[in-house]
Coordinates of C-alpha atoms in Angstrom, one line a residue:
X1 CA 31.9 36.0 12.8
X2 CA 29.3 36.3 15.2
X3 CA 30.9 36.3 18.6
X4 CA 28.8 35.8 21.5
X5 CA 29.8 37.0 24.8
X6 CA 28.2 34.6 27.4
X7 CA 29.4 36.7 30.1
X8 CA 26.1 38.5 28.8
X9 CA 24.2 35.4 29.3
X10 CA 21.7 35.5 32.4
X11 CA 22.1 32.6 35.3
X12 CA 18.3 32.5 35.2
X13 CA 16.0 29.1 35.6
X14 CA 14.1 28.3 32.7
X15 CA 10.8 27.4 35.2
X16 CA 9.7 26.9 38.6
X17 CA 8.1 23.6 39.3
X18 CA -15.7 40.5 30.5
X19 CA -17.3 37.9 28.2
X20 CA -15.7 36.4 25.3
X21 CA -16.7 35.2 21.7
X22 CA -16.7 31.2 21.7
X23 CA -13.4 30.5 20.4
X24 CA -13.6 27.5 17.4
X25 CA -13.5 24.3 18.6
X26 CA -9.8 23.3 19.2
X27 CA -8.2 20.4 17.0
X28 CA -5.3 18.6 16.0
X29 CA -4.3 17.5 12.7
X30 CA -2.5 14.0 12.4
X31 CA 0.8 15.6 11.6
X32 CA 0.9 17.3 15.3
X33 CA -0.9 20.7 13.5
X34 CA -3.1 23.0 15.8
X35 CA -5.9 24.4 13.8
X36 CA -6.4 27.0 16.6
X37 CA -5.1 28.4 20.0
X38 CA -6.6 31.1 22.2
X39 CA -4.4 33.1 24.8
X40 CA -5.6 35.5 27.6
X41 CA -3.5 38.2 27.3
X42 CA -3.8 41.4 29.9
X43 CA -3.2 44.4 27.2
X44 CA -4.0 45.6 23.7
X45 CA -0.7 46.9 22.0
X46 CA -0.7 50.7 21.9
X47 CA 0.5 50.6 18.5
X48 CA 1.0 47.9 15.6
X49 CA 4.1 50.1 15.0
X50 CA 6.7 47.4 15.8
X51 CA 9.4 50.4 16.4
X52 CA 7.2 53.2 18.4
X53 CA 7.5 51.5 21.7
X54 CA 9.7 49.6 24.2
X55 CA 6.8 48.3 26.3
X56 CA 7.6 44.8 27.0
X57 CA 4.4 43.1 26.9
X58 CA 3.3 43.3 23.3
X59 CA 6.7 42.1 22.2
X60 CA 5.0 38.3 22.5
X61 CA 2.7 39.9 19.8
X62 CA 4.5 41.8 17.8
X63 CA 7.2 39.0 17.2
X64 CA 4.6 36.6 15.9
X65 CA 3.9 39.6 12.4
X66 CA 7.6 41.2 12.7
X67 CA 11.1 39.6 12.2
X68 CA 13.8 41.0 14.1
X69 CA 17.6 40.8 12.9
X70 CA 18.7 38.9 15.4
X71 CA 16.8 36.5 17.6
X72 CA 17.4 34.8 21.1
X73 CA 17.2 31.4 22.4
X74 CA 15.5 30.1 25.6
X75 CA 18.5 31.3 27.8
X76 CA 19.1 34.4 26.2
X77 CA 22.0 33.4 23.9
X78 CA 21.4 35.3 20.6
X79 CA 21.4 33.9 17.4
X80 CA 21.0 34.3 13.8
X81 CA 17.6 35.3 12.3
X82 CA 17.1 37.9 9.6
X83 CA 20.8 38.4 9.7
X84 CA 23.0 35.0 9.0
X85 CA 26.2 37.2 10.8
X86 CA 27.8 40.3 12.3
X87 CA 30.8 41.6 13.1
X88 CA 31.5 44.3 15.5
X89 CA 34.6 46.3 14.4
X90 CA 37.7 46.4 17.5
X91 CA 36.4 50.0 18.0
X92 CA 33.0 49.8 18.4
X93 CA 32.7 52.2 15.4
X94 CA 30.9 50.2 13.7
X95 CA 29.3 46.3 12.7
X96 CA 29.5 44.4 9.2
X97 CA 26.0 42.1 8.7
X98 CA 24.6 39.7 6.3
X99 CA 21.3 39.0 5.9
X100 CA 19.6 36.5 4.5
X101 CA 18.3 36.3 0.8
X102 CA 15.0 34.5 1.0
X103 CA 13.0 36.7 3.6
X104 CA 10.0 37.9 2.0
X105 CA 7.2 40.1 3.7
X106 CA 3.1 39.0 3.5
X107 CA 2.5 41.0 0.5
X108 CA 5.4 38.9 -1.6
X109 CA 7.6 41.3 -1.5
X110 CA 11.4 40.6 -1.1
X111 CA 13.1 42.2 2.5
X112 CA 16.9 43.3 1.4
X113 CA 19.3 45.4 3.2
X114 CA 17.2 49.0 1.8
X115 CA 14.8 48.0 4.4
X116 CA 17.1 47.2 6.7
X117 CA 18.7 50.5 6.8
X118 CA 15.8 52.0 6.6
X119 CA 14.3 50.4 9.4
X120 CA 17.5 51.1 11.8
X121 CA 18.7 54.3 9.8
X122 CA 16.5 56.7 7.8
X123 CA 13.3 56.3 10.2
X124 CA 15.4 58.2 13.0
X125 CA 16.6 60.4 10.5
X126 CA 13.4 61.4 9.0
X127 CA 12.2 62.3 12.7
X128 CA 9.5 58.7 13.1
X129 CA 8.8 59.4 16.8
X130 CA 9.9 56.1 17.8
X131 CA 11.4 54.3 20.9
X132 CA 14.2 52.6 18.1
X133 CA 15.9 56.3 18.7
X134 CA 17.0 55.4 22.3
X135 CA 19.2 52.1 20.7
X136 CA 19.9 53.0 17.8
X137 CA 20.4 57.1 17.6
X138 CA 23.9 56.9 17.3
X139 CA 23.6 55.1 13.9
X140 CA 25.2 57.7 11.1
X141 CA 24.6 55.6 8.1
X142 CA 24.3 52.2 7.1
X143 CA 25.9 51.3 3.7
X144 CA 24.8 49.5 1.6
X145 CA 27.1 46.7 -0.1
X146 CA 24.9 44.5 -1.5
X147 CA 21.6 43.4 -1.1
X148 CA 22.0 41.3 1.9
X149 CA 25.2 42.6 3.0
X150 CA 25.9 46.1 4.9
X151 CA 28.0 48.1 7.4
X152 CA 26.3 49.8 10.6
X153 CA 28.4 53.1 11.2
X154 CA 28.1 54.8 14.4
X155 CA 28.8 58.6 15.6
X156 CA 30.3 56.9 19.1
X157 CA 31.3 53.3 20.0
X158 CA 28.6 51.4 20.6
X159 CA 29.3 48.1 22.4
X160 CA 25.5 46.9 22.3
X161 CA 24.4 46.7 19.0
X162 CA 23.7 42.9 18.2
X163 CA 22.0 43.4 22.0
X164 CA 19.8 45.9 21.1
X165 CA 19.0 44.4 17.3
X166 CA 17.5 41.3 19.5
X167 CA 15.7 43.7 21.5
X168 CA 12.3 45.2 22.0
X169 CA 10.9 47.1 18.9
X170 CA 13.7 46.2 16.8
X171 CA 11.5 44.4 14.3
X172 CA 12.5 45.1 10.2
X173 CA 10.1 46.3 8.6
X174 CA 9.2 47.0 5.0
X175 CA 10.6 50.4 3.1
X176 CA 8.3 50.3 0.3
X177 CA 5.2 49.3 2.7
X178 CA 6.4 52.5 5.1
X179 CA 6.4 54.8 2.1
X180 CA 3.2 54.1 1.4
X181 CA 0.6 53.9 3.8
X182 CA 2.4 56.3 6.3
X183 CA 2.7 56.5 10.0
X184 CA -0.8 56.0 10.4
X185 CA -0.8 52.9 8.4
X186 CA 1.8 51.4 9.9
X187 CA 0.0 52.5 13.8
X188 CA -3.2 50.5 12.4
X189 CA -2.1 48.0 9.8
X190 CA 0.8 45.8 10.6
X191 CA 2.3 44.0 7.6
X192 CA 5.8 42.1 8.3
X193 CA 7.8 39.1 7.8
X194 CA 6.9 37.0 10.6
X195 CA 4.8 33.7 10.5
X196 CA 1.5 35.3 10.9
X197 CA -0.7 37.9 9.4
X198 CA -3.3 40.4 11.2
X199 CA -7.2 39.0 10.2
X200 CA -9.4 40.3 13.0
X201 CA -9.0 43.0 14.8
X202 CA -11.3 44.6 17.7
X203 CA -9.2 47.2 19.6
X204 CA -9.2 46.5 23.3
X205 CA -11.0 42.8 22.7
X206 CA -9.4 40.5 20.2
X207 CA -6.1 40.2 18.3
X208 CA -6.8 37.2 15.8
X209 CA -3.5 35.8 13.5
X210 CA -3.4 33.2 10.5
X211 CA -0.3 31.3 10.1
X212 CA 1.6 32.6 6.8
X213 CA 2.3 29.0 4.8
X214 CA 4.9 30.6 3.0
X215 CA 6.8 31.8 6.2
X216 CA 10.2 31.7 4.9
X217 CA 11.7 30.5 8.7
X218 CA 10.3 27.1 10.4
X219 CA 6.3 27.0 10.4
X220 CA 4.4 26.8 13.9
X221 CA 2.6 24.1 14.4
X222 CA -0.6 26.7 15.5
X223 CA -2.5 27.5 11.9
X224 CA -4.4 30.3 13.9
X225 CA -3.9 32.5 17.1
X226 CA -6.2 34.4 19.0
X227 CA -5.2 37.0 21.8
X228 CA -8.1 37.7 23.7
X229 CA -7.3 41.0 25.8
X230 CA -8.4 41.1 29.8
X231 CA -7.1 43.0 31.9
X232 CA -8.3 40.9 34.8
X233 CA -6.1 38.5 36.4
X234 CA -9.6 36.9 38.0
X235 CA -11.6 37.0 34.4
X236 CA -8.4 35.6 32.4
X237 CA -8.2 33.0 35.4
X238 CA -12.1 32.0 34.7
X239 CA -12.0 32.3 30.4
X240 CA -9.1 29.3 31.0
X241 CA -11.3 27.1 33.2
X242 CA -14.3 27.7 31.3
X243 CA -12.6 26.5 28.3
X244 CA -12.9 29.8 26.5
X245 CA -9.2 30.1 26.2
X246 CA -6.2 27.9 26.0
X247 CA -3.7 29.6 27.6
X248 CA -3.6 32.4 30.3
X249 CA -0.9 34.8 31.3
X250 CA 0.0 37.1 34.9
X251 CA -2.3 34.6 37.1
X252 CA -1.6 34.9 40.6
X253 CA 0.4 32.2 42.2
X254 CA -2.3 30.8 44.3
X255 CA -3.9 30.0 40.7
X256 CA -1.0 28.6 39.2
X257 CA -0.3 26.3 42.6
X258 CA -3.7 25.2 42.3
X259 CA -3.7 24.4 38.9
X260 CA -0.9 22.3 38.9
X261 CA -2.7 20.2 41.0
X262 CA -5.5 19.7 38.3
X263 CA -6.1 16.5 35.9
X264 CA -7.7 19.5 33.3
X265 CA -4.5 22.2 33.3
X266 CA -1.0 22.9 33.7
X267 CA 1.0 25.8 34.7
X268 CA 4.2 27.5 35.4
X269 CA 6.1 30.4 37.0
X270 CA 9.2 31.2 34.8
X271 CA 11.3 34.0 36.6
X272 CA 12.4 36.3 33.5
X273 CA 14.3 38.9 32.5
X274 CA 12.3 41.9 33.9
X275 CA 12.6 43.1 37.6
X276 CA 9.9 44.8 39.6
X277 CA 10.6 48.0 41.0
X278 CA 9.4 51.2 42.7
X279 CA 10.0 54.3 40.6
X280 CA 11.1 57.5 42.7
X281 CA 11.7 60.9 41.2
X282 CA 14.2 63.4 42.2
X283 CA 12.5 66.6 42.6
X284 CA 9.4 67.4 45.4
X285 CA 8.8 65.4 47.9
X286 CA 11.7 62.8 47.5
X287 CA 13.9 65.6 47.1
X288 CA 14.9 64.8 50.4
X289 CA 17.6 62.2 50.3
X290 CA 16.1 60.8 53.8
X291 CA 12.6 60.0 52.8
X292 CA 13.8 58.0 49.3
X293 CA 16.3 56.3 51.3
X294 CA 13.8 55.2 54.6
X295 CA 11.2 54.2 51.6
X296 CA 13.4 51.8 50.6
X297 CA 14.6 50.5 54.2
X298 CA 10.4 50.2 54.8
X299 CA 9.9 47.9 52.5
X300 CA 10.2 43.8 53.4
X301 CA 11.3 42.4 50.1
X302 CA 11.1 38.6 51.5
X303 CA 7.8 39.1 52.5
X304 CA 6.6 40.3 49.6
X305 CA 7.8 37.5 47.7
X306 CA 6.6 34.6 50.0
X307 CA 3.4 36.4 49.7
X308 CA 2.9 37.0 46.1
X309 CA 5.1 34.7 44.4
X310 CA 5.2 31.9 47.2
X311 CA 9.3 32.7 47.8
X312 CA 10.2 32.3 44.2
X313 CA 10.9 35.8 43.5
X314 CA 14.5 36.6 44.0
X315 CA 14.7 40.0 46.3
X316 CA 17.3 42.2 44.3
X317 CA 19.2 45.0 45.5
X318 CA 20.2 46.7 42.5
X319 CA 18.5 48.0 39.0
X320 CA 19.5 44.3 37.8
X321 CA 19.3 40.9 38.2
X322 CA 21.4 38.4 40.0
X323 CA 24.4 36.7 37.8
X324 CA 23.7 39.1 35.4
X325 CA 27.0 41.7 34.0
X326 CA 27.0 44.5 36.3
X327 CA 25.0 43.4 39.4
X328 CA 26.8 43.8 42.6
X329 CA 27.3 40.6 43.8
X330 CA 28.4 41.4 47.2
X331 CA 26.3 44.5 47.5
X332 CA 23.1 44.5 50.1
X333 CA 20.3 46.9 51.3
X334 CA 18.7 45.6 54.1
X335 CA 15.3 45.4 55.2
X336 CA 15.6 48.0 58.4
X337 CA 12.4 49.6 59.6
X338 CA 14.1 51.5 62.4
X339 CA 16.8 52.9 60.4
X340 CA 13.6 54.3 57.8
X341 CA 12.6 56.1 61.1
X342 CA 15.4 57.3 62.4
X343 CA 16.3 59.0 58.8
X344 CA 11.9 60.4 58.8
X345 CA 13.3 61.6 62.0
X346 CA 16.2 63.6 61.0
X347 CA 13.7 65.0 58.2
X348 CA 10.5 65.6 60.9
X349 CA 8.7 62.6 60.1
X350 CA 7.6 59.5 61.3
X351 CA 4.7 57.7 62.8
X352 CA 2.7 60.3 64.7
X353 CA 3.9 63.1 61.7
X354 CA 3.8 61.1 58.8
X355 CA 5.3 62.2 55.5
X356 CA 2.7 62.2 52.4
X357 CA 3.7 61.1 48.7
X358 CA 2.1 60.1 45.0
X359 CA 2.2 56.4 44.5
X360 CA 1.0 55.0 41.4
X361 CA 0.8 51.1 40.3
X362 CA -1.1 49.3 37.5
X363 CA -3.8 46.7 38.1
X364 CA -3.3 43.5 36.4
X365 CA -0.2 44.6 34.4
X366 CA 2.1 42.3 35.9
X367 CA 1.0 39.5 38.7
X368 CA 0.3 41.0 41.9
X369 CA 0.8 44.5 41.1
X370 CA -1.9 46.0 42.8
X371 CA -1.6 43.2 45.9
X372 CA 2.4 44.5 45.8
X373 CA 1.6 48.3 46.0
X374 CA -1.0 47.6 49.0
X375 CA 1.5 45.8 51.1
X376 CA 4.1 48.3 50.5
X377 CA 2.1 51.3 51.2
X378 CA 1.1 49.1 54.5
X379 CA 4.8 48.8 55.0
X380 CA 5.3 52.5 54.8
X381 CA 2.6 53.7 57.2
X382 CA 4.4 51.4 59.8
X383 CA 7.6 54.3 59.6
X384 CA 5.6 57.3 58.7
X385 CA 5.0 57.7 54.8
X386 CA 1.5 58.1 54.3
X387 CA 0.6 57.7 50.4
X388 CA -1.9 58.5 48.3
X389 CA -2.7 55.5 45.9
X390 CA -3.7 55.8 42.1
X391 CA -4.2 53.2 39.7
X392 CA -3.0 54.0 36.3
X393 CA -2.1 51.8 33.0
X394 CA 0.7 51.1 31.7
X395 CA 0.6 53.3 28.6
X396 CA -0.5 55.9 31.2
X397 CA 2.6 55.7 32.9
X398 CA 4.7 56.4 30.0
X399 CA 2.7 59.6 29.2
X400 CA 2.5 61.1 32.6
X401 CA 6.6 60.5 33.1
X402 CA 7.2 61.9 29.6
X403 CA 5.6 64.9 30.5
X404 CA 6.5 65.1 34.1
X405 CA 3.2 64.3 35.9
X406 CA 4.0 60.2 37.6
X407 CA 3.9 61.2 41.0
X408 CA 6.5 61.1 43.6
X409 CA 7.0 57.0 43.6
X410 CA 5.4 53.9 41.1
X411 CA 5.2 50.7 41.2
X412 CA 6.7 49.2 37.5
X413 CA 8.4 46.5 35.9
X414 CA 11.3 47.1 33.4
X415 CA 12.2 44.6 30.9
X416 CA 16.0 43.4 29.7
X417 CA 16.0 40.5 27.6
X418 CA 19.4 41.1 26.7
X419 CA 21.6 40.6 29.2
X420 CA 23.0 43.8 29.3
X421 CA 23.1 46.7 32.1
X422 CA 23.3 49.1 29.5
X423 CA 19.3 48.2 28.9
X424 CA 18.5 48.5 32.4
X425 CA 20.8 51.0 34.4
X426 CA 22.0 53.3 31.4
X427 CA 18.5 53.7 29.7
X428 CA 16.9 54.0 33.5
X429 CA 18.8 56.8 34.4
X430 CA 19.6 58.8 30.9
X431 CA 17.9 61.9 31.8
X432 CA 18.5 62.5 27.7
X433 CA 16.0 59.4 27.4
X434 CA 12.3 58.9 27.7
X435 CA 12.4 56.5 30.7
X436 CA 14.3 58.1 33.5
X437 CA 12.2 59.1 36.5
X438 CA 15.0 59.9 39.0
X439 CA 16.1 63.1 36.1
X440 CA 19.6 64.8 37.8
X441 CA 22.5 66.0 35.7
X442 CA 25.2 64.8 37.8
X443 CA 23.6 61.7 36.8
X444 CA 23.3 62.1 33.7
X445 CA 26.7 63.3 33.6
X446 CA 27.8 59.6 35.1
X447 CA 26.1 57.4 32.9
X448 CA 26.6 58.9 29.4
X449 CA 30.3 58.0 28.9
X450 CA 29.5 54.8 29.6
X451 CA 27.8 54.2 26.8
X452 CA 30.6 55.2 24.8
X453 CA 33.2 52.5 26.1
X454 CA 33.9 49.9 23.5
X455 CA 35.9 47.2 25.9
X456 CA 33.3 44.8 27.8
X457 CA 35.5 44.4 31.5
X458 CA 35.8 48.0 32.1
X459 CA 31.9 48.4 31.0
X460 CA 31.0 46.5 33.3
X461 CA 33.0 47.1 36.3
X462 CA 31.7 50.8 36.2
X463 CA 28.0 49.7 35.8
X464 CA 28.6 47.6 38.9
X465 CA 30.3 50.7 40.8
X466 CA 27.1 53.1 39.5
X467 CA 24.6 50.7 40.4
X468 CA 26.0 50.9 44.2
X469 CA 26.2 54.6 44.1
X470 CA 22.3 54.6 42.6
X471 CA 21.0 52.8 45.7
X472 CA 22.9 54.4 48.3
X473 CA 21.7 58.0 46.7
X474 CA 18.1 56.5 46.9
X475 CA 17.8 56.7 43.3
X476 CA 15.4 53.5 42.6
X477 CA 13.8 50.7 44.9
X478 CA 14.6 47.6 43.4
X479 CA 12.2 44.7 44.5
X480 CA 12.3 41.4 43.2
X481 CA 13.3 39.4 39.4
X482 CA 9.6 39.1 38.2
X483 CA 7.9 35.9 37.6
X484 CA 5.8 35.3 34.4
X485 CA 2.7 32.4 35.5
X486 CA 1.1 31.1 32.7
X487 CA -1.8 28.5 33.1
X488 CA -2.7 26.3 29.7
X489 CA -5.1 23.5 28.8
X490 CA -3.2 20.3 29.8
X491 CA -3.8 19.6 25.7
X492 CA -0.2 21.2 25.4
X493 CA 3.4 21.5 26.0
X494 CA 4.8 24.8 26.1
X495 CA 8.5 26.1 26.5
X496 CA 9.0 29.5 28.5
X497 CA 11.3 31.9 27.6
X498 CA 13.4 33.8 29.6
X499 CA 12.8 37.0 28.5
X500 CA 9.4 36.4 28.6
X501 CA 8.5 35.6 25.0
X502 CA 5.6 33.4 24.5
X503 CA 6.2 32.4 21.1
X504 CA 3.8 29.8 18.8
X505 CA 6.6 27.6 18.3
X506 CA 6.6 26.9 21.8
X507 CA 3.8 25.5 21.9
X508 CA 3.0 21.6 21.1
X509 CA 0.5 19.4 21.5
X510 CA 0.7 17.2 24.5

C-alpha cells in the first residue's frame, strides 16, 4: 500500500572516511547492554513540545520520547512506524493509514487513531501555535474508522503527506495527556511513546533519559542517556577527551582528522540532509538586485569547504542538494569576484565606496559557523560590502525573522530529511510561512500552486525551473551540503544517519 517513490531518495554518502557533573561510570552488560551513554550536544530544546518547532537539532532528542507515524531509514527511504501503511488517493485529496494496535504511551495508556487526529487535526484547529501548521494546515478532518485505521482529508492536494509525517515535529502525541496538563505541560513535561522517558532535567545543562522496558518497538541497547548541553565546539571537544562524555557532536574537522588518528576515539563526518546557506531579505539594503547578486558572486564556495570541512562539503548552487528531486543538475553560479564589482559598480559601490549590511551567524550551532561567516565577510570586503557582524542563537534567529528584525543577510542551515523540494524551496520562500526571509508576492504568487500539484514529474520539473529563477533573482546564497562530525569513545560503533538523526539504536558496543 505504501508506495515509495525513490526518486525522493537522496544520492548522499552515508560517511566520510563549562564543567560538567561526573557522568556514572560506563559499563556493559554481558548481553551487549549499555548501562549509560553521555552525548555533548550544542543546544537545549526550546520546547519539549514535539509539534511547536521545526528546528532541526532537537529532533535527535525529541525522537528518543516521541514516536512519529512514519519513520526513515539510514538513506532516507521511509518506512513503517506508528503507522503499519498508507495510501495516497490518485488525487492527492486525501491518504487512508493504519496504525498499529500495541503502541502504548509511558503512563500505560493505549495511542489509537483519537490521538492521531488529534495530533495532525484538532491541534491546528484549536489554534496550538505550532510549526505542525506549515505541513499539515491543509488537513480538513481526519475520520475516524476504527481505532487504528483512518482517512487524512485535505482542502487541496497534497503530494507530501507521508514526507512530512516522517518529518520534523511530527511526533504523535497523547489526546488525553494534551487535555490535561495544557500547553504549558506539554512545553515543560514531555510524555510520549518513544523508548525513553524524561528523569532529570536542568534547562540549559543536562537532558538525562531512562530506557522505557516496555517500549512497544525494538529496545536500545543504551538503559540510560544523558545530553549534556555546550554550546562550545572547544569545551564539547575537551568533555570527550577527558572522558566526561561519550560522544560529541559539530566538532571541527581538524578535531575529527585528528581523532581518527587516536588508539582512544573515533570519529566521522556524515554529509546530511541540511544545506548551509546565507539568508538575504528583500527589502533595505538588498533591495537592490545588484548588491544580492555580487554577494553571492564574492563568495569562494570551494575555499570555504577545503577550509572548514577539508573539501568534503559539496559547494551547491541551488536551495537543494545534489541528486536530490528538483536540483538543477546542469545549473551553475560561479565564483566571480569581478563580476561582484562590476554590478557594486553599476549600483556606486565597490572597494574604495564600500556598501554596508546586517550579517548575522550563530556560534557553535553548526560546525564552523562562526569560522564560515568570518571568511565570507573577508570575501566581501575584497568587492566592496562592508558588514556589520552579530552573533545570535538559533532560537534568536527565528524570533527576529518572525518579526522582521534578522538583518539584511545570515548565515543558517536548513534541514530536509525528506527528500523533497517542497521542504526546502516551497517552505523557504512561502511568504504565508514562518521561514521565508526573501518575503515578495510575486514570489509567493510562484510557489503556492505548487503545492497544490498532485502528479510527482510535473512537481518537480517546476521546482527545478523556480530554483533557477531564485538564484538568478539573488533570492538566497546557497553554500555548501552540511557535514555532521561526531567524535565517540572508541568503546562504540555508531551508524550515522542521513538526515542527521543520532538515534540510541545506533549505537553498539565496539
Amino acid at each position: 500500500m505504501n508506495k515509495i517513490d525513490r526518486r525522493l531518495f537522496l544520492k548522499l554518502a552515508a560517511a566520510a572516511g563549562g564543567a560538567l557533573v561526573a557522568r556514572p561510570n560506563l559499563t556493559f552488560a554481558d548481553d551487549g547492554e549499555i548501562e549509560n551513554v553521555s552525548i555533548a550536544w550544542t543546544s537545549d530544546p526550546v520546547t519539549w513540545d514535539p509539534n511547536q518547532r521545526l528546528a532541526p537539532d532537537p529532533q535527535s532528542i525529541l525522537k528518543t520520547i516521541f514516536d512519529q507515524p512514519i519513520d526513515q531509514l539510514q538513506n532516507l527511504e521511509l518506512a513503517p512506524n506508528v503507522l503499519t501503511d498508507w495510501e495516497l488517493a490518485d488525487d492527492a485529496m486525501s491518504m487512508h493509514v493504519w496504525m498499529r494496535d500495541d503502541i502504548t504511551f509511558s503512563d500505560g495508556s493505549p495511542m489509537t487513531m483519537e490521538d492521531f487526529r488529534y495530533t495532525f487535526f484538532e491541534r491546528i484547529q484549536q489554534g496550538d501555535e505550532i510549526d505542525l501548521v506549515v505541513g499539515f494546515g491543509v488537513v480538513s478532518d481526519i475520520e475516524i474508522i476504527s481505532p487504528t485505521e483512518g482517512i487524512m482529508r485535505f482542502s487541496q492536494p497534497f503530494a507530501t503527506p507521508a514526507q512530512w509525517l516522517s518529518f520534523s515535529a511530527s511526533f504523535v502525541i497523547s489526546k488525553a495527556y494534551a487535555e490535561k496538563v495544557g500547553i504549558e505541560g506539554l512545553q515543560t513535561k514531555p510524555m510520549g511513546s518513544g523508548p525513553y522517558e524524561l528523569v532529570e532535567y536542568e534547562r540549559d545543562s543536562r537532558i538525562v533519559l531512562k530506557r522505557r522496558d516496555d517500549y512497544w518497538g525494538e529496545l536500545p541497547a543504551i538503559k540510560q542517556l544523558t545530553f549534556e548541553i555546550i554550546p562550545d565546539a572547544t569545551a564539547r571537544l575537551a568533555a570527550l577527551e577527558s572522558g566526561n562524555v561519550d560522544f560529541a557532536v559539530e566538532l571541527s574537522i581538524r578535531d575529527v582528522k585528528r581523532l581518527q588518528q587516536s588508539d582512544r576515539f573515533k570519529a566521522i563526518a556524515n554529509p546530511i540532509a541540511r544545506i548551509i546557506y546565507v539568508t538575504v531579505r528583500a527589502d533595505g539594503t538588498f533591495e537592490d538586485k545588484n548588491i544580492r547578486l555580487a554577494a553571492h558572486y564574492a563568495i569562494n564556495k570551494e575555499l570555504l569547504s577545503k577550509a572548514f570541512f577539508g573539501g568534503d562539503a559539496v559547494a551547491i548552487d541551488a536551495p537543494s542538494i545534489p541528486g536530490m528531486p528538483g536540483y538543477p543538475e546542469d545549473f551553475e553560479f560561479p565564483y566571480d569576484p569581478e563580476k561582484a564589482m562590476e554590478l557594486l559598480a553599476q549600483s556606486g559601490y565597490g572597494p574604495d565606496n564600500p556598501v554596508t549590511i546586517g550579517f548575522a551567524t550563530t556560534n557553535g550551532n553548526f560546525t564552523g559557523d562562526y569560522d564560515i561567516a568570518r571568511a565570507i565577510v573577508t570575501m566581501w570586503e575584497k568587492v566592496g560590502i562592508k558588514t556589520d557582524l552579530q552573533v545570535i542563537t538559533e532560537g534568536q534567529w527565528y524570533d527576529l525573522n518572525a518579526t522582521g528584525k534578522l538583518p539584511d543577510a545570515s548565515l543558517f542551515v536548513w534541514e530536509n530529511g525528506t527528500g523533497d523540494p517542497e521542504i526546502f524551496t516551497g517552505n523557504m520562500f512561502n511568504a504565508d510561512l514562518p521561514f521565508a526571509t526573501f518575503r515578495r508576492p510575486d514570489i509567493t504568487a510562484k510557489i503556492k500552486p505548487l503545492f497544490d500539484i498532485a502528479d510527482y514529474d510535473e512537481r518537480i520539473r517546476k521546482y527545478d525551473e523556480l530554483n533557477r529563477w531564485l538564484i538568478e533573482e539573488g533570492a538566497i546564497i546557497p553554500l555548501l551540503q552540511a557535514i555532521q562530525t561526531i567524535g565517540f569513545s572508541n568503546q562504540f560503533n555508531f551508524q550515522p544517519w542521513t538526515n542527521g538523526w543520532i538515534l540510541p539504536s545506533a549505537i553498539t558496543k565496539a
